Amino acid sequence: MNVLVINCGSSSLKYQVIDSISEQVLCKGLCERIGIDGRLTYQKAGGEKEITDAAMPTHKEAISLVLSAITNEKTGALKSLSEIGAVGHRIVHGGEKFTSSVVITDEVIKTVEACNDLAPLHNPANIIGINACRELMPNVPMVGVFDTAFHQTMPEKAYMYAVPYEYYQKYGVRKYGFHGTSHSYVSKRAAELIGKPYDSLKTIVCHLGNGASITAVDCGKSVDTSMGLTPLEGLVMGTRSGDVDASVVEFLANKENMSVSEVLNVLNKKSGVLGVSGVSSDFRDLLDAMDKGDARARLAVDMFVYRVAKYIGAYTVAMKGVDCIAFTAGVGENNGYVRSEVCDYLSVLGIKIDEKANDCHGVEQKISTPDSKAFVYVIPTNEELAIARETVALVG
């Protein structure tokens, strides 16, 4: 079965077509600037990347252009849309309603819409993409794969906030966590690489990118994760502050004459390593600036590393041990300096890395030494493949 994987953002759309038997990517690409002017990137496996400027007033036009590119007579990966057996959609927030992936129905869409206030920038775009696909491919089964579902195994003591309980009862105020598809894929792949049963390992997955989160996976279940009600909680990130004293919001609102929403916009989009360094949210730029003696760039990276190490330490205690630490996503997969600095903190736990093995970028690699108390791996994430697998499991 060929599975079309769709990941809709507010003004973008990423896609892949995956052969579920071989798990090969037949083609992939991106739609950008939806609602502005529109740009389609398409690349068939083994082919050159094609970029086309085309009007995309809404996600419906974007998806229509994607389907046309996929079935293009000359460069298309497929001969016709009939070769698409199912569509897997990434959905950011499923609240407490969804503990696993589901076949999309009208009722499912209504339930997802009820979670919109928990992810106002993402869920509406996800739903637009689903509706566009349903209209253009009415007879093709659709599956929703939720970022939050993997974390629904967290115990109450981990996901509850110490605020009046009625806010949880009335509004669902609690920790939900994100990047679940990535954490699930990487933790399962780690078990395969180690050669032990998934449900026998204590694994800490470090999804370190512009958005970053860490998850404690105990015997195959997420038992705690760093992101919370929204993706703002937790680690220092590219532009997000991560953990701060909640009083900072009122303090800045009063000092800068801003609304709560304006302060949250600062914490989400102007903070993190960008806000501290004043240089960039991209770690490549930060390391370049560090090499040139930029003290604030070094401070930003040091803060990021320190917070990652603290969460790993906390989750090691929470699980009463750790068998494997896995680094993934843009920074985790490609930045040996960050991995090395994080693991230096972890030496107190008996964790040691091979610096030669750690000199790797974007490849699967064991980087711990033979005498390390826990395995340490670099494992490139593959959320699209994970979504395809979930889709096939339900409709294949």
mmCIF file of N, CA and C in Angstrom, residues 171-241:
data_model
loop_
_atom_site.group_PDB
_atom_site.id
_atom_site.type_symbol
_atom_site.label_atom_id
_atom_site.label_comp_id
_atom_site.label_asym_id
_atom_site.label_seq_id
_atom_site.Cartn_x
_atom_site.Cartn_y
_atom_site.Cartn_z
ATOM 1 N N TYR A 171 -11.462 22.675 32.316
ATOM 2 C CA TYR A 171 -10.767 23.123 31.111
ATOM 3 C C TYR A 171 -9.672 22.170 30.622
ATOM 4 N N GLY A 172 -9.425 21.090 31.353
ATOM 5 C CA GLY A 172 -8.374 20.171 30.947
ATOM 6 C C GLY A 172 -6.981 20.729 31.126
ATOM 7 N N VAL A 173 -6.788 21.585 32.137
ATOM 8 C CA VAL A 173 -5.466 22.165 32.385
ATOM 9 C C VAL A 173 -4.566 21.101 33.005
ATOM 10 N N ARG A 174 -3.610 20.624 32.232
ATOM 11 C CA ARG A 174 -2.680 19.576 32.645
ATOM 12 C C ARG A 174 -1.533 19.514 31.641
ATOM 13 N N LYS A 175 -0.550 18.696 31.908
ATOM 14 C CA LYS A 175 0.527 18.457 30.948
ATOM 15 C C LYS A 175 0.038 17.447 29.909
ATOM 16 N N TYR A 176 0.280 17.741 28.636
ATOM 17 C CA TYR A 176 -0.070 16.813 27.550
ATOM 18 C C TYR A 176 1.171 16.285 26.846
ATOM 19 N N GLY A 177 2.145 17.148 26.623
ATOM 20 C CA GLY A 177 3.349 16.722 25.927
ATOM 21 C C GLY A 177 3.171 16.718 24.420
ATOM 22 N N PHE A 178 4.281 16.801 23.695
ATOM 23 C CA PHE A 178 4.255 16.857 22.230
ATOM 24 C C PHE A 178 5.413 16.035 21.667
ATOM 25 N N HIS A 179 5.582 16.094 20.350
ATOM 26 C CA HIS A 179 6.601 15.289 19.653
ATOM 27 C C HIS A 179 6.415 13.798 19.916
ATOM 28 N N GLY A 180 5.191 13.398 20.262
ATOM 29 C CA GLY A 180 4.952 12.003 20.643
ATOM 30 C C GLY A 180 5.310 11.000 19.568
ATOM 31 N N THR A 181 5.022 11.337 18.306
ATOM 32 C CA THR A 181 5.339 10.417 17.214
ATOM 33 C C THR A 181 6.835 10.186 17.126
ATOM 34 N N SER A 182 7.612 11.259 17.303
ATOM 35 C CA SER A 182 9.066 11.142 17.277
ATOM 36 C C SER A 182 9.585 10.350 18.468
ATOM 37 N N HIS A 183 9.092 10.638 19.665
ATOM 38 C CA HIS A 183 9.541 9.923 20.861
ATOM 39 C C HIS A 183 9.213 8.433 20.763
ATOM 40 N N SER A 184 8.055 8.128 20.235
ATOM 41 C CA SER A 184 7.658 6.723 20.067
ATOM 42 C C SER A 184 8.581 6.017 19.084
ATOM 43 N N TYR A 185 8.797 6.626 17.920
ATOM 44 C CA TYR A 185 9.645 6.011 16.888
ATOM 45 C C TYR A 185 11.065 5.791 17.395
ATOM 46 N N VAL A 186 11.646 6.818 17.989
ATOM 47 C CA VAL A 186 13.050 6.743 18.403
ATOM 48 C C VAL A 186 13.234 5.747 19.547
ATOM 49 N N SER A 187 12.322 5.723 20.504
ATOM 50 C CA SER A 187 12.463 4.781 21.621
ATOM 51 C C SER A 187 12.336 3.336 21.139
ATOM 52 N N LYS A 188 11.459 3.087 20.175
ATOM 53 C CA LYS A 188 11.321 1.736 19.620
ATOM 54 C C LYS A 188 12.563 1.348 18.817
ATOM 55 N N ARG A 189 13.087 2.305 18.052
ATOM 56 C CA ARG A 189 14.289 2.031 17.262
ATOM 57 C C ARG A 189 15.483 1.772 18.178
ATOM 58 N N ALA A 190 15.555 2.467 19.294
ATOM 59 C CA ALA A 190 16.642 2.243 20.247
ATOM 60 C C ALA A 190 16.613 0.810 20.755
ATOM 61 N N ALA A 191 15.425 0.312 21.067
ATOM 62 C CA ALA A 191 15.301 -1.073 21.540
ATOM 63 C C ALA A 191 15.778 -2.055 20.471
ATOM 64 N N GLU A 192 15.441 -1.771 19.204
ATOM 65 C CA GLU A 192 15.885 -2.640 18.109
ATOM 66 C C GLU A 192 17.414 -2.652 18.012
ATOM 67 N N LEU A 193 18.026 -1.472 18.142
ATOM 68 C CA LEU A 193 19.476 -1.367 18.022
ATOM 69 C C LEU A 193 20.185 -2.051 19.187
ATOM 70 N N ILE A 194 19.610 -1.946 20.379
ATOM 71 C CA ILE A 194 20.197 -2.586 21.555
ATOM 72 C C ILE A 194 19.986 -4.091 21.507
ATOM 73 N N GLY A 195 18.877 -4.491 20.877
ATOM 74 C CA GLY A 195 18.579 -5.922 20.781
ATOM 75 C C GLY A 195 17.867 -6.474 21.993
ATOM 76 N N LYS A 196 17.095 -5.611 22.657
ATOM 77 C CA LYS A 196 16.327 -6.043 23.823
ATOM 78 C C LYS A 196 14.852 -5.673 23.630
ATOM 79 N N PRO A 197 13.935 -6.368 24.327
ATOM 80 C CA PRO A 197 12.513 -6.059 24.190
ATOM 81 C C PRO A 197 12.205 -4.613 24.572
ATOM 82 N N TYR A 198 11.336 -3.986 23.796
ATOM 83 C CA TYR A 198 10.956 -2.600 24.027
ATOM 84 C C TYR A 198 10.406 -2.406 25.433
ATOM 85 N N ASP A 199 9.642 -3.398 25.899
ATOM 86 C CA ASP A 199 8.989 -3.251 27.206
ATOM 87 C C ASP A 199 9.882 -3.648 28.381
ATOM 88 N N SER A 200 11.192 -3.749 28.105
ATOM 89 C CA SER A 200 12.124 -4.082 29.191
ATOM 90 C C SER A 200 13.116 -2.959 29.475
ATOM 91 N N LEU A 201 13.026 -1.874 28.682
ATOM 92 C CA LEU A 201 14.048 -0.831 28.751
ATOM 93 C C LEU A 201 13.544 0.475 29.360
ATOM 94 N N LYS A 202 14.465 1.175 30.003
ATOM 95 C CA LYS A 202 14.212 2.538 30.477
ATOM 96 C C LYS A 202 15.009 3.464 29.550
ATOM 97 N N THR A 203 14.274 4.220 28.728
ATOM 98 C CA THR A 203 14.907 5.033 27.685
ATOM 99 C C THR A 203 14.540 6.495 27.854
ATOM 100 N N ILE A 204 15.510 7.372 27.654
ATOM 101 C CA ILE A 204 15.250 8.818 27.652
ATOM 102 C C ILE A 204 15.528 9.322 26.245
ATOM 103 N N VAL A 205 14.491 9.854 25.603
ATOM 104 C CA VAL A 205 14.618 10.374 24.241
ATOM 105 C C VAL A 205 14.733 11.889 24.298
ATOM 106 N N CYS A 206 15.800 12.405 23.683
ATOM 107 C CA CYS A 206 16.036 13.850 23.642
ATOM 108 C C CYS A 206 15.775 14.341 22.223
ATOM 109 N N HIS A 207 14.582 14.870 21.985
ATOM 110 C CA HIS A 207 14.211 15.442 20.685
ATOM 111 C C HIS A 207 14.634 16.907 20.723
ATOM 112 N N LEU A 208 15.814 17.167 20.177
ATOM 113 C CA LEU A 208 16.412 18.500 20.294
ATOM 114 C C LEU A 208 16.462 19.168 18.927
ATOM 115 N N GLY A 209 15.537 20.092 18.715
ATOM 116 C CA GLY A 209 15.508 20.871 17.494
ATOM 117 C C GLY A 209 15.164 22.297 17.856
ATOM 118 N N ASN A 210 14.598 23.036 16.908
ATOM 119 C CA ASN A 210 14.148 24.393 17.218
ATOM 120 C C ASN A 210 13.084 24.332 18.305
ATOM 121 N N GLY A 211 12.202 23.337 18.187
ATOM 122 C CA GLY A 211 11.332 22.936 19.283
ATOM 123 C C GLY A 211 11.994 21.726 19.909
ATOM 124 N N ALA A 212 12.024 21.645 21.230
ATOM 125 C CA ALA A 212 12.765 20.561 21.873
ATOM 126 C C ALA A 212 11.993 20.002 23.061
ATOM 127 N N SER A 213 12.065 18.687 23.219
ATOM 128 C CA SER A 213 11.442 18.056 24.376
ATOM 129 C C SER A 213 12.160 16.767 24.708
ATOM 130 N N ILE A 214 12.033 16.353 25.951
ATOM 131 C CA ILE A 214 12.639 15.124 26.448
ATOM 132 C C ILE A 214 11.544 14.266 27.056
ATOM 133 N N THR A 215 11.605 12.962 26.787
ATOM 134 C CA THR A 215 10.593 12.052 27.310
ATOM 135 C C THR A 215 11.245 10.859 27.991
ATOM 136 N N ALA A 216 10.690 10.494 29.155
ATOM 137 C CA ALA A 216 11.084 9.282 29.859
ATOM 138 C C ALA A 216 10.163 8.160 29.411
ATOM 139 N N VAL A 217 10.746 7.137 28.785
ATOM 140 C CA VAL A 217 9.962 5.997 28.286
ATOM 141 C C VAL A 217 10.339 4.776 29.120
ATOM 142 N N ASP A 218 9.444 4.385 29.999
ATOM 143 C CA ASP A 218 9.693 3.285 30.931
ATOM 144 C C ASP A 218 8.939 2.042 30.462
ATOM 145 N N CYS A 219 9.685 1.040 30.028
ATOM 146 C CA CYS A 219 9.089 -0.213 29.556
ATOM 147 C C CYS A 219 8.054 0.034 28.464
ATOM 148 N N GLY A 220 8.401 0.907 27.512
ATOM 149 C CA GLY A 220 7.561 1.160 26.355
ATOM 150 C C GLY A 220 6.479 2.192 26.541
ATOM 151 N N LYS A 221 6.410 2.832 27.718
ATOM 152 C CA LYS A 221 5.358 3.814 27.970
ATOM 153 C C LYS A 221 5.967 5.155 28.385
ATOM 154 N N SER A 222 5.403 6.217 27.836
ATOM 155 C CA SER A 222 5.808 7.555 28.263
ATOM 156 C C SER A 222 5.313 7.777 29.681
ATOM 157 N N VAL A 223 6.248 8.085 30.600
ATOM 158 C CA VAL A 223 5.855 8.318 31.991
ATOM 159 C C VAL A 223 6.082 9.762 32.416
ATOM 160 N N ASP A 224 6.792 10.524 31.596
ATOM 161 C CA ASP A 224 6.922 11.968 31.834
ATOM 162 C C ASP A 224 7.548 12.591 30.595
ATOM 163 N N THR A 225 7.255 13.856 30.381
ATOM 164 C CA THR A 225 7.792 14.570 29.223
ATOM 165 C C THR A 225 7.888 16.046 29.560
ATOM 166 N N SER A 226 8.783 16.744 28.885
ATOM 167 C CA SER A 226 9.118 18.110 29.312
ATOM 168 C C SER A 226 8.136 19.174 28.849
ATOM 169 N N MET A 227 7.498 18.994 27.701
ATOM 170 C CA MET A 227 6.494 19.966 27.263
ATOM 171 C C MET A 227 5.198 19.764 28.042
ATOM 172 N N GLY A 228 4.355 20.785 28.094
ATOM 173 C CA GLY A 228 3.213 20.717 28.984
ATOM 174 C C GLY A 228 1.853 20.859 28.338
ATOM 175 N N LEU A 229 1.058 21.798 28.876
ATOM 176 C CA LEU A 229 -0.239 22.122 28.283
ATOM 177 C C LEU A 229 -0.042 22.576 26.847
ATOM 178 N N THR A 230 1.045 23.298 26.634
ATOM 179 C CA THR A 230 1.448 23.769 25.304
ATOM 180 C C THR A 230 2.923 23.412 25.106
ATOM 181 N N PRO A 231 3.461 23.629 23.917
ATOM 182 C CA PRO A 231 4.886 23.347 23.694
ATOM 183 C C PRO A 231 5.841 24.362 24.316
ATOM 184 N N LEU A 232 5.343 25.279 25.146
ATOM 185 C CA LEU A 232 6.197 26.316 25.726
ATOM 186 C C LEU A 232 6.975 25.818 26.939
ATOM 187 N N GLU A 233 6.434 24.848 27.646
ATOM 188 C CA GLU A 233 7.076 24.370 28.877
ATOM 189 C C GLU A 233 8.312 23.524 28.565
ATOM 190 N N GLY A 234 9.252 23.507 29.504
ATOM 191 C CA GLY A 234 10.348 22.556 29.410
ATOM 192 C C GLY A 234 11.685 23.166 29.081
ATOM 193 N N LEU A 235 12.341 22.619 28.046
ATOM 194 C CA LEU A 235 13.691 23.009 27.686
ATOM 195 C C LEU A 235 13.765 24.439 27.153
ATOM 196 N N VAL A 236 14.951 25.028 27.238
ATOM 197 C CA VAL A 236 15.251 26.222 26.448
ATOM 198 C C VAL A 236 15.234 25.765 24.994
ATOM 199 N N MET A 237 14.585 26.530 24.107
ATOM 200 C CA MET A 237 14.460 26.099 22.711
ATOM 201 C C MET A 237 14.973 27.184 21.777
ATOM 202 N N GLY A 238 14.694 27.041 20.489
ATOM 203 C CA GLY A 238 15.166 28.018 19.515
ATOM 204 C C GLY A 238 14.655 29.412 19.815
ATOM 205 N N THR A 239 13.320 29.538 19.936
ATOM 206 C CA THR A 239 12.717 30.839 20.229
ATOM 207 C C THR A 239 11.808 30.799 21.455
ATOM 208 N N ARG A 240 11.637 29.619 22.071
ATOM 209 C CA ARG A 240 10.776 29.493 23.248
ATOM 210 C C ARG A 240 11.609 29.490 24.514
ATOM 211 N N SER A 241 11.056 30.095 25.550
ATOM 212 C CA SER A 241 11.791 30.248 26.810
ATOM 213 C C SER A 241 11.941 28.943 27.565
#
